[in-house]
PDB file of C-alpha atoms in Angstrom:
ATOM      1  CA  MET A 217      22.068 -14.020  -2.328  1.00 82.00           C
ATOM      2  CA  SER A 218      19.762 -11.444  -3.768  1.00 84.00           C
ATOM      3  CA  THR A 219      16.671 -12.943  -2.007  1.00 90.00           C
ATOM      4  CA  VAL A 220      18.637 -12.894   1.347  1.00 95.00           C
ATOM      5  CA  ILE A 221      19.395  -9.159   0.761  1.00 94.00           C
ATOM      6  CA  SER A 222      15.947  -8.175  -0.289  1.00 94.00           C
ATOM      7  CA  ASN A 223      14.426 -10.081   2.594  1.00 95.00           C
ATOM      8  CA  ALA A 224      16.853  -8.455   5.093  1.00 96.00           C
ATOM      9  CA  VAL A 225      15.794  -5.032   3.621  1.00 97.00           C
ATOM     10  CA  ASN A 226      12.075  -6.070   4.001  1.00 96.00           C
ATOM     11  CA  ALA A 227      12.666  -6.906   7.729  1.00 97.00           C
ATOM     12  CA  VAL A 228      14.493  -3.774   8.508  1.00 97.00           C
ATOM     13  CA  ALA A 229      12.098  -1.556   6.722  1.00 96.00           C
ATOM     14  CA  THR A 230       9.164  -3.232   8.425  1.00 96.00           C
ATOM     15  CA  LEU A 231      10.747  -2.483  11.878  1.00 96.00           C
ATOM     16  CA  ALA A 232      11.338   1.064  10.714  1.00 95.00           C
ATOM     17  CA  SER A 233       7.665   1.281  10.016  1.00 95.00           C
ATOM     18  CA  ILE A 234       6.806  -0.011  13.397  1.00 95.00           C
ATOM     19  CA  SER A 235       8.847   2.616  14.993  1.00 95.00           C
ATOM     20  CA  THR A 236       7.782   5.527  12.903  1.00 96.00           C
ATOM     21  CA  VAL A 237       4.125   5.019  12.032  1.00 96.00           C
ATOM     22  CA  ASP A 238       2.825   6.935  15.119  1.00 95.00           C
ATOM     23  CA  LYS A 239       5.357   9.741  14.692  1.00 96.00           C
ATOM     24  CA  VAL A 240       4.963  10.673  11.023  1.00 96.00           C
ATOM     25  CA  GLY A 241       1.447   9.396  10.347  1.00 96.00           C
ATOM     26  CA  ARG A 242      -0.095   6.816   8.108  1.00 97.00           C
ATOM     27  CA  ARG A 243      -0.814   9.025   5.102  1.00 96.00           C
ATOM     28  CA  THR A 244       2.851  10.240   5.042  1.00 97.00           C
ATOM     29  CA  LEU A 245       4.144   6.650   5.048  1.00 97.00           C
ATOM     30  CA  PHE A 246       1.679   5.612   2.365  1.00 98.00           C
ATOM     31  CA  ILE A 247       2.407   8.524  -0.025  1.00 98.00           C
ATOM     32  CA  GLU A 248       6.189   8.442   0.551  1.00 98.00           C
ATOM     33  CA  GLY A 249       6.410   4.592   0.233  1.00 98.00           C
ATOM     34  CA  GLY A 250       4.101   4.659  -2.811  1.00 98.00           C
ATOM     35  CA  ALA A 251       6.193   7.341  -4.550  1.00 98.00           C
ATOM     36  CA  GLN A 252       9.331   5.302  -3.882  1.00 98.00           C
ATOM     37  CA  MET A 253       7.681   2.155  -5.283  1.00 98.00           C
ATOM     38  CA  PHE A 254       6.436   4.061  -8.353  1.00 99.00           C
ATOM     39  CA  LEU A 255       9.822   5.517  -9.125  1.00 98.00           C
ATOM     40  CA  THR A 256      11.679   2.232  -8.765  1.00 98.00           C
ATOM     41  CA  GLN A 257       9.084   0.420 -10.952  1.00 98.00           C
ATOM     42  CA  VAL A 258       9.701   2.973 -13.669  1.00 98.00           C
ATOM     43  CA  ILE A 259      13.474   2.861 -13.281  1.00 98.00           C
ATOM     44  CA  ILE A 260      13.662  -0.942 -13.427  1.00 97.00           C
ATOM     45  CA  GLY A 261      11.150  -0.980 -16.481  1.00 97.00           C
ATOM     46  CA  ILE A 262      13.402   1.529 -18.376  1.00 97.00           C
ATOM     47  CA  ALA A 263      16.631  -0.361 -17.440  1.00 95.00           C
ATOM     48  CA  ILE A 264      15.213  -3.643 -18.581  1.00 94.00           C
ATOM     49  CA  ALA A 265      13.687  -2.160 -21.719  1.00 94.00           C
ATOM     50  CA  VAL A 266      17.044  -0.698 -22.618  1.00 92.00           C
ATOM     51  CA  LYS A 267      19.073  -3.869 -21.836  1.00 91.00           C
ATOM     52  CA  PHE A 268      16.733  -6.605 -22.805  1.00 88.00           C
ATOM     53  CA  GLY A 269      14.389  -4.914 -25.440  1.00 82.00           C
ATOM     54  CA  VAL A 270      11.543  -6.830 -26.769  1.00 79.00           C
ATOM     55  CA  SER A 271      13.631  -9.794 -27.757  1.00 78.00           C
ATOM     56  CA  GLY A 272      14.438 -10.629 -24.135  1.00 74.00           C
ATOM     57  CA  ASN A 273      17.993 -11.357 -24.961  1.00 76.00           C
ATOM     58  CA  PRO A 274      20.216  -9.064 -22.932  1.00 76.00           C
ATOM     59  CA  GLY A 275      23.532 -10.526 -23.949  1.00 77.00           C
ATOM     60  CA  GLU A 276      26.215 -10.207 -21.255  1.00 85.00           C
ATOM     61  CA  LEU A 277      24.906  -8.546 -18.086  1.00 88.00           C
ATOM     62  CA  SER A 278      27.537  -6.381 -16.220  1.00 92.00           C
ATOM     63  CA  LYS A 279      27.950  -6.623 -12.457  1.00 94.00           C
ATOM     64  CA  GLY A 280      27.110  -3.005 -12.315  1.00 94.00           C
ATOM     65  CA  PHE A 281      23.835  -3.494 -14.136  1.00 94.00           C
ATOM     66  CA  VAL A 282      22.900  -6.497 -11.875  1.00 93.00           C
ATOM     67  CA  ASP A 283      23.877  -4.550  -8.741  1.00 95.00           C
ATOM     68  CA  GLY A 284      21.873  -1.584  -9.891  1.00 96.00           C
ATOM     69  CA  LEU A 285      18.716  -3.601 -10.396  1.00 95.00           C
ATOM     70  CA  LEU A 286      19.249  -5.291  -7.064  1.00 95.00           C
ATOM     71  CA  ALA A 287      19.534  -1.908  -5.409  1.00 97.00           C
ATOM     72  CA  CYS A 288      16.346  -0.650  -7.149  1.00 97.00           C
ATOM     73  CA  ILE A 289      14.585  -3.833  -6.032  1.00 97.00           C
ATOM     74  CA  CYS A 290      15.710  -3.222  -2.451  1.00 97.00           C
ATOM     75  CA  VAL A 291      14.485   0.409  -2.532  1.00 98.00           C
ATOM     76  CA  TYR A 292      11.122  -0.868  -3.864  1.00 98.00           C
ATOM     77  CA  VAL A 293      10.990  -3.577  -1.111  1.00 98.00           C
ATOM     78  CA  ALA A 294      11.801  -1.038   1.510  1.00 98.00           C
ATOM     79  CA  GLY A 295       9.130   1.289   0.283  1.00 98.00           C
ATOM     80  CA  PHE A 296       6.659  -1.438   0.388  1.00 98.00           C
ATOM     81  CA  ALA A 297       7.839  -2.686   3.771  1.00 98.00           C
ATOM     82  CA  TRP A 298       7.369   0.598   5.612  1.00 95.00           C
ATOM     83  CA  SER A 299       4.111   1.595   4.033  1.00 97.00           C
ATOM     84  CA  TRP A 300       1.776  -0.497   1.844  1.00 97.00           C
ATOM     85  CA  GLY A 301       2.802  -3.880   3.492  1.00 96.00           C
ATOM     86  CA  PRO A 302       2.008  -3.216   7.138  1.00 96.00           C
ATOM     87  CA  LEU A 303      -0.358  -0.193   6.841  1.00 96.00           C
ATOM     88  CA  GLY A 304      -2.616  -2.169   4.452  1.00 94.00           C
ATOM     89  CA  TRP A 305      -3.502  -4.223   7.604  1.00 94.00           C
ATOM     90  CA  LEU A 306      -3.318  -1.398  10.213  1.00 94.00           C
ATOM     91  CA  VAL A 307      -5.375   1.372   8.702  1.00 95.00           C
ATOM     92  CA  PRO A 308      -8.403  -0.751   7.888  1.00 93.00           C
ATOM     93  CA  SER A 309      -8.499  -1.872  11.596  1.00 91.00           C
ATOM     94  CA  GLU A 310      -8.544   1.794  12.580  1.00 93.00           C
ATOM     95  CA  ILE A 311     -11.204   3.320  10.063  1.00 93.00           C
ATOM     96  CA  PHE A 312     -14.251   1.217  10.691  1.00 89.00           C
ATOM     97  CA  PRO A 313     -16.719   1.647  13.561  1.00 84.00           C
ATOM     98  CA  LEU A 314     -16.783  -0.911  16.259  1.00 84.00           C
ATOM     99  CA  GLU A 315     -20.159  -2.099  15.133  1.00 86.00           C
ATOM    100  CA  VAL A 316     -18.909  -3.305  11.744  1.00 89.00           C
ATOM    101  CA  ARG A 317     -15.086  -3.640  12.386  1.00 90.00           C
ATOM    102  CA  SER A 318     -14.868  -7.514  12.405  1.00 93.00           C
ATOM    103  CA  ALA A 319     -17.030  -7.858   9.278  1.00 95.00           C
ATOM    104  CA  ALA A 320     -15.121  -5.046   7.439  1.00 94.00           C
ATOM    105  CA  GLN A 321     -11.746  -6.591   8.398  1.00 95.00           C
ATOM    106  CA  SER A 322     -13.006 -10.009   7.167  1.00 96.00           C
ATOM    107  CA  ILE A 323     -13.851  -8.309   3.752  1.00 97.00           C
ATOM    108  CA  ASN A 324     -10.513  -6.613   3.738  1.00 96.00           C
ATOM    109  CA  VAL A 325      -8.613  -9.877   4.298  1.00 96.00           C
ATOM    110  CA  ALA A 326     -10.677 -11.809   1.715  1.00 98.00           C
ATOM    111  CA  THR A 327     -10.082  -9.065  -0.831  1.00 97.00           C
ATOM    112  CA  ASN A 328      -6.432  -8.983  -0.059  1.00 96.00           C
ATOM    113  CA  MET A 329      -6.046 -12.663  -0.330  1.00 97.00           C
ATOM    114  CA  ILE A 330      -8.070 -12.949  -3.673  1.00 98.00           C
ATOM    115  CA  PHE A 331      -6.056 -10.262  -5.376  1.00 97.00           C
ATOM    116  CA  THR A 332      -2.880 -11.664  -4.155  1.00 96.00           C
ATOM    117  CA  PHE A 333      -3.853 -15.151  -5.504  1.00 98.00           C
ATOM    118  CA  VAL A 334      -4.998 -13.645  -8.925  1.00 98.00           C
ATOM    119  CA  ILE A 335      -1.688 -11.651  -9.347  1.00 97.00           C
ATOM    120  CA  ALA A 336       0.329 -14.793  -8.493  1.00 97.00           C
ATOM    121  CA  GLN A 337      -1.553 -16.796 -11.127  1.00 98.00           C
ATOM    122  CA  VAL A 338      -1.284 -14.339 -13.941  1.00 98.00           C
ATOM    123  CA  PHE A 339       2.160 -12.843 -13.275  1.00 96.00           C
ATOM    124  CA  THR A 340       4.187 -15.260 -15.342  1.00 96.00           C
ATOM    125  CA  THR A 341       1.788 -14.851 -18.280  1.00 97.00           C
ATOM    126  CA  MET A 342       1.797 -11.136 -18.046  1.00 96.00           C
ATOM    127  CA  LEU A 343       5.624 -11.120 -17.847  1.00 93.00           C
ATOM    128  CA  CYS A 344       5.856 -13.268 -20.987  1.00 92.00           C
ATOM    129  CA  HIS A 345       3.513 -10.915 -22.898  1.00 93.00           C
ATOM    130  CA  LEU A 346       4.307  -7.529 -21.346  1.00 94.00           C
ATOM    131  CA  LYS A 347       8.061  -8.116 -20.846  1.00 93.00           C
ATOM    132  CA  PHE A 348       9.386  -4.880 -19.384  1.00 94.00           C
ATOM    133  CA  GLY A 349       5.945  -3.275 -19.802  1.00 96.00           C
ATOM    134  CA  LEU A 350       4.913  -5.291 -16.678  1.00 96.00           C
ATOM    135  CA  PHE A 351       6.847  -2.884 -14.518  1.00 97.00           C
ATOM    136  CA  PHE A 352       5.153   0.103 -16.112  1.00 98.00           C
ATOM    137  CA  PHE A 353       1.700  -1.694 -15.523  1.00 98.00           C
ATOM    138  CA  PHE A 354       2.426  -2.039 -11.770  1.00 98.00           C
ATOM    139  CA  ALA A 355       3.852   1.498 -11.710  1.00 99.00           C
ATOM    140  CA  PHE A 356       0.546   2.742 -13.010  1.00 99.00           C
ATOM    141  CA  TRP A 357      -1.453   1.042 -10.282  1.00 98.00           C
ATOM    142  CA  VAL A 358       0.850   2.221  -7.643  1.00 98.00           C
ATOM    143  CA  LEU A 359       0.293   5.766  -8.847  1.00 98.00           C
ATOM    144  CA  ILE A 360      -3.456   5.130  -8.772  1.00 98.00           C
ATOM    145  CA  MET A 361      -3.176   3.883  -5.153  1.00 98.00           C
ATOM    146  CA  ASN A 362      -1.150   6.954  -4.145  1.00 98.00           C
ATOM    147  CA  ILE A 363      -3.722   9.334  -5.687  1.00 98.00           C
ATOM    148  CA  PHE A 364      -6.454   7.469  -3.773  1.00 98.00           C
ATOM    149  CA  ILE A 365      -4.575   7.778  -0.452  1.00 97.00           C
ATOM    150  CA  TYR A 366      -3.891  11.476  -1.030  1.00 97.00           C
ATOM    151  CA  LYS A 367      -7.517  12.323  -2.006  1.00 97.00           C
ATOM    152  CA  TYR A 368      -9.600   9.927   0.113  1.00 97.00           C
ATOM    153  CA  LEU A 369      -7.826   8.674   3.243  1.00 96.00           C
ATOM    154  CA  PRO A 370      -8.010  10.822   6.336  1.00 95.00           C
ATOM    155  CA  GLU A 371      -4.999  10.607   8.705  1.00 94.00           C
ATOM    156  CA  THR A 372      -5.840   8.204  11.485  1.00 93.00           C
ATOM    157  CA  LYS A 373      -2.622   8.867  13.599  1.00 93.00           C
ATOM    158  CA  GLY A 374      -3.570   9.519  17.227  1.00 92.00           C
ATOM    159  CA  VAL A 375      -7.332   9.396  16.423  1.00 93.00           C
ATOM    160  CA  PRO A 376      -9.293   7.205  18.931  1.00 92.00           C
ATOM    161  CA  ILE A 377     -11.453   4.688  17.270  1.00 89.00           C
ATOM    162  CA  GLU A 378     -14.638   6.173  18.891  1.00 89.00           C
ATOM    163  CA  ASP A 379     -13.840   9.418  16.943  1.00 90.00           C
ATOM    164  CA  MET A 380     -13.408   8.078  13.497  1.00 91.00           C
ATOM    165  CA  HIS A 381     -17.026   8.734  12.598  1.00 88.00           C
ATOM    166  CA  THR A 382     -16.380  12.428  13.145  1.00 90.00           C
ATOM    167  CA  ILE A 383     -13.294  12.270  10.960  1.00 92.00           C
ATOM    168  CA  TRP A 384     -15.476  10.764   8.208  1.00 92.00           C
ATOM    169  CA  GLN A 385     -18.118  13.449   8.784  1.00 92.00           C
ATOM    170  CA  LYS A 386     -15.625  16.193   8.165  1.00 93.00           C
ATOM    171  CA  HIS A 387     -13.759  14.680   5.246  1.00 93.00           C
ATOM    172  CA  PRO A 388     -14.371  16.769   2.123  1.00 93.00           C
ATOM    173  CA  PHE A 389     -15.345  13.739   0.015  1.00 95.00           C
ATOM    174  CA  TRP A 390     -16.683  11.123   2.506  1.00 93.00           C
ATOM    175  CA  LYS A 391     -18.997  13.579   4.508  1.00 91.00           C
ATOM    176  CA  LYS A 392     -21.693  13.268   1.923  1.00 92.00           C
ATOM    177  CA  TYR A 393     -21.830   9.415   2.483  1.00 91.00           C
ATOM    178  CA  VAL A 394     -21.614   9.314   6.303  1.00 87.00           C
ATOM    179  CA  LEU A 395     -24.664   9.911   8.509  1.00 84.00           C
ATOM    180  CA  GLN A 396     -24.405  13.049  10.427  1.00 79.00           C
ATOM    181  CA  ASP A 397     -24.834  12.969  14.236  1.00 68.00           C
ATOM    182  CA  LYS A 398     -28.350  14.099  15.243  1.00 57.00           C
ATOM    183  CA  GLY A 399     -27.403  14.605  18.918  1.00 48.00           C
ATOM    184  CA  ILE A 400     -29.069  11.450  20.197  1.00 49.00           C
ATOM    185  CA  ALA A 401     -27.508  10.538  23.501  1.00 48.00           C
ATOM    186  CA  MET A 402     -26.809   6.799  23.940  1.00 50.00           C
ATOM    187  CA  ASP A 403     -26.405   4.878  27.054  1.00 52.00           C
ATOM    188  CA  LYS A 404     -23.482   2.300  27.506  1.00 55.00           C
ATOM    189  CA  GLU A 405     -25.559  -0.443  25.894  1.00 58.00           C
ATOM    190  CA  GLY A 406     -26.211   1.657  22.787  1.00 56.00           C
ATOM    191  CA  HIS A 407     -29.873   2.428  23.632  1.00 59.00           C
ATOM    192  CA  ASP A 408     -31.427   5.834  23.281  1.00 54.00           C
ATOM    193  CA  ASP A 409     -31.454   7.779  26.478  1.00 51.00           C
ATOM    194  CA  VAL A 410     -34.999   8.898  27.185  1.00 44.00           C
TER     195      VAL A 410
END
């Protein structure tokens, strides 16, 4: 039943993301969802540490404890489903110039799949060794992800794809890595106008 509940939360939160992403912006959803994910990972880690300890034997689990964990998991799933889940695919499609978009998206998809595969392979081993510490491990990485978004990702809401180069040129960090426009006029085929 808990799987049905968390999957329903996932579906509803993804629909919420679809309806709000252009109103509130990508950065806002990333940061809010990341904060939600971080806090619930920490809360779940603490709850399991207190109840299970390092022995892994919780004794009798009360209905309130189980319901509380399920609620935290649902809050985590909702945070992921309206932020990092869908936006991890949307934002990369918006930030790359047309000339490299397909190659960049291919790299994005491959990287995502590789890390998903690696985490799936090592998760059980990590859980056996880290126990409740696994939640703190993932909370740490969610925090790093949020800091990265806060410092390095420009808002792409309402920005036409053709204007992304200008956004990168004006960004406090990325501007030193982006070629500045030299004022060369291009015709529709991309050739210099002479």
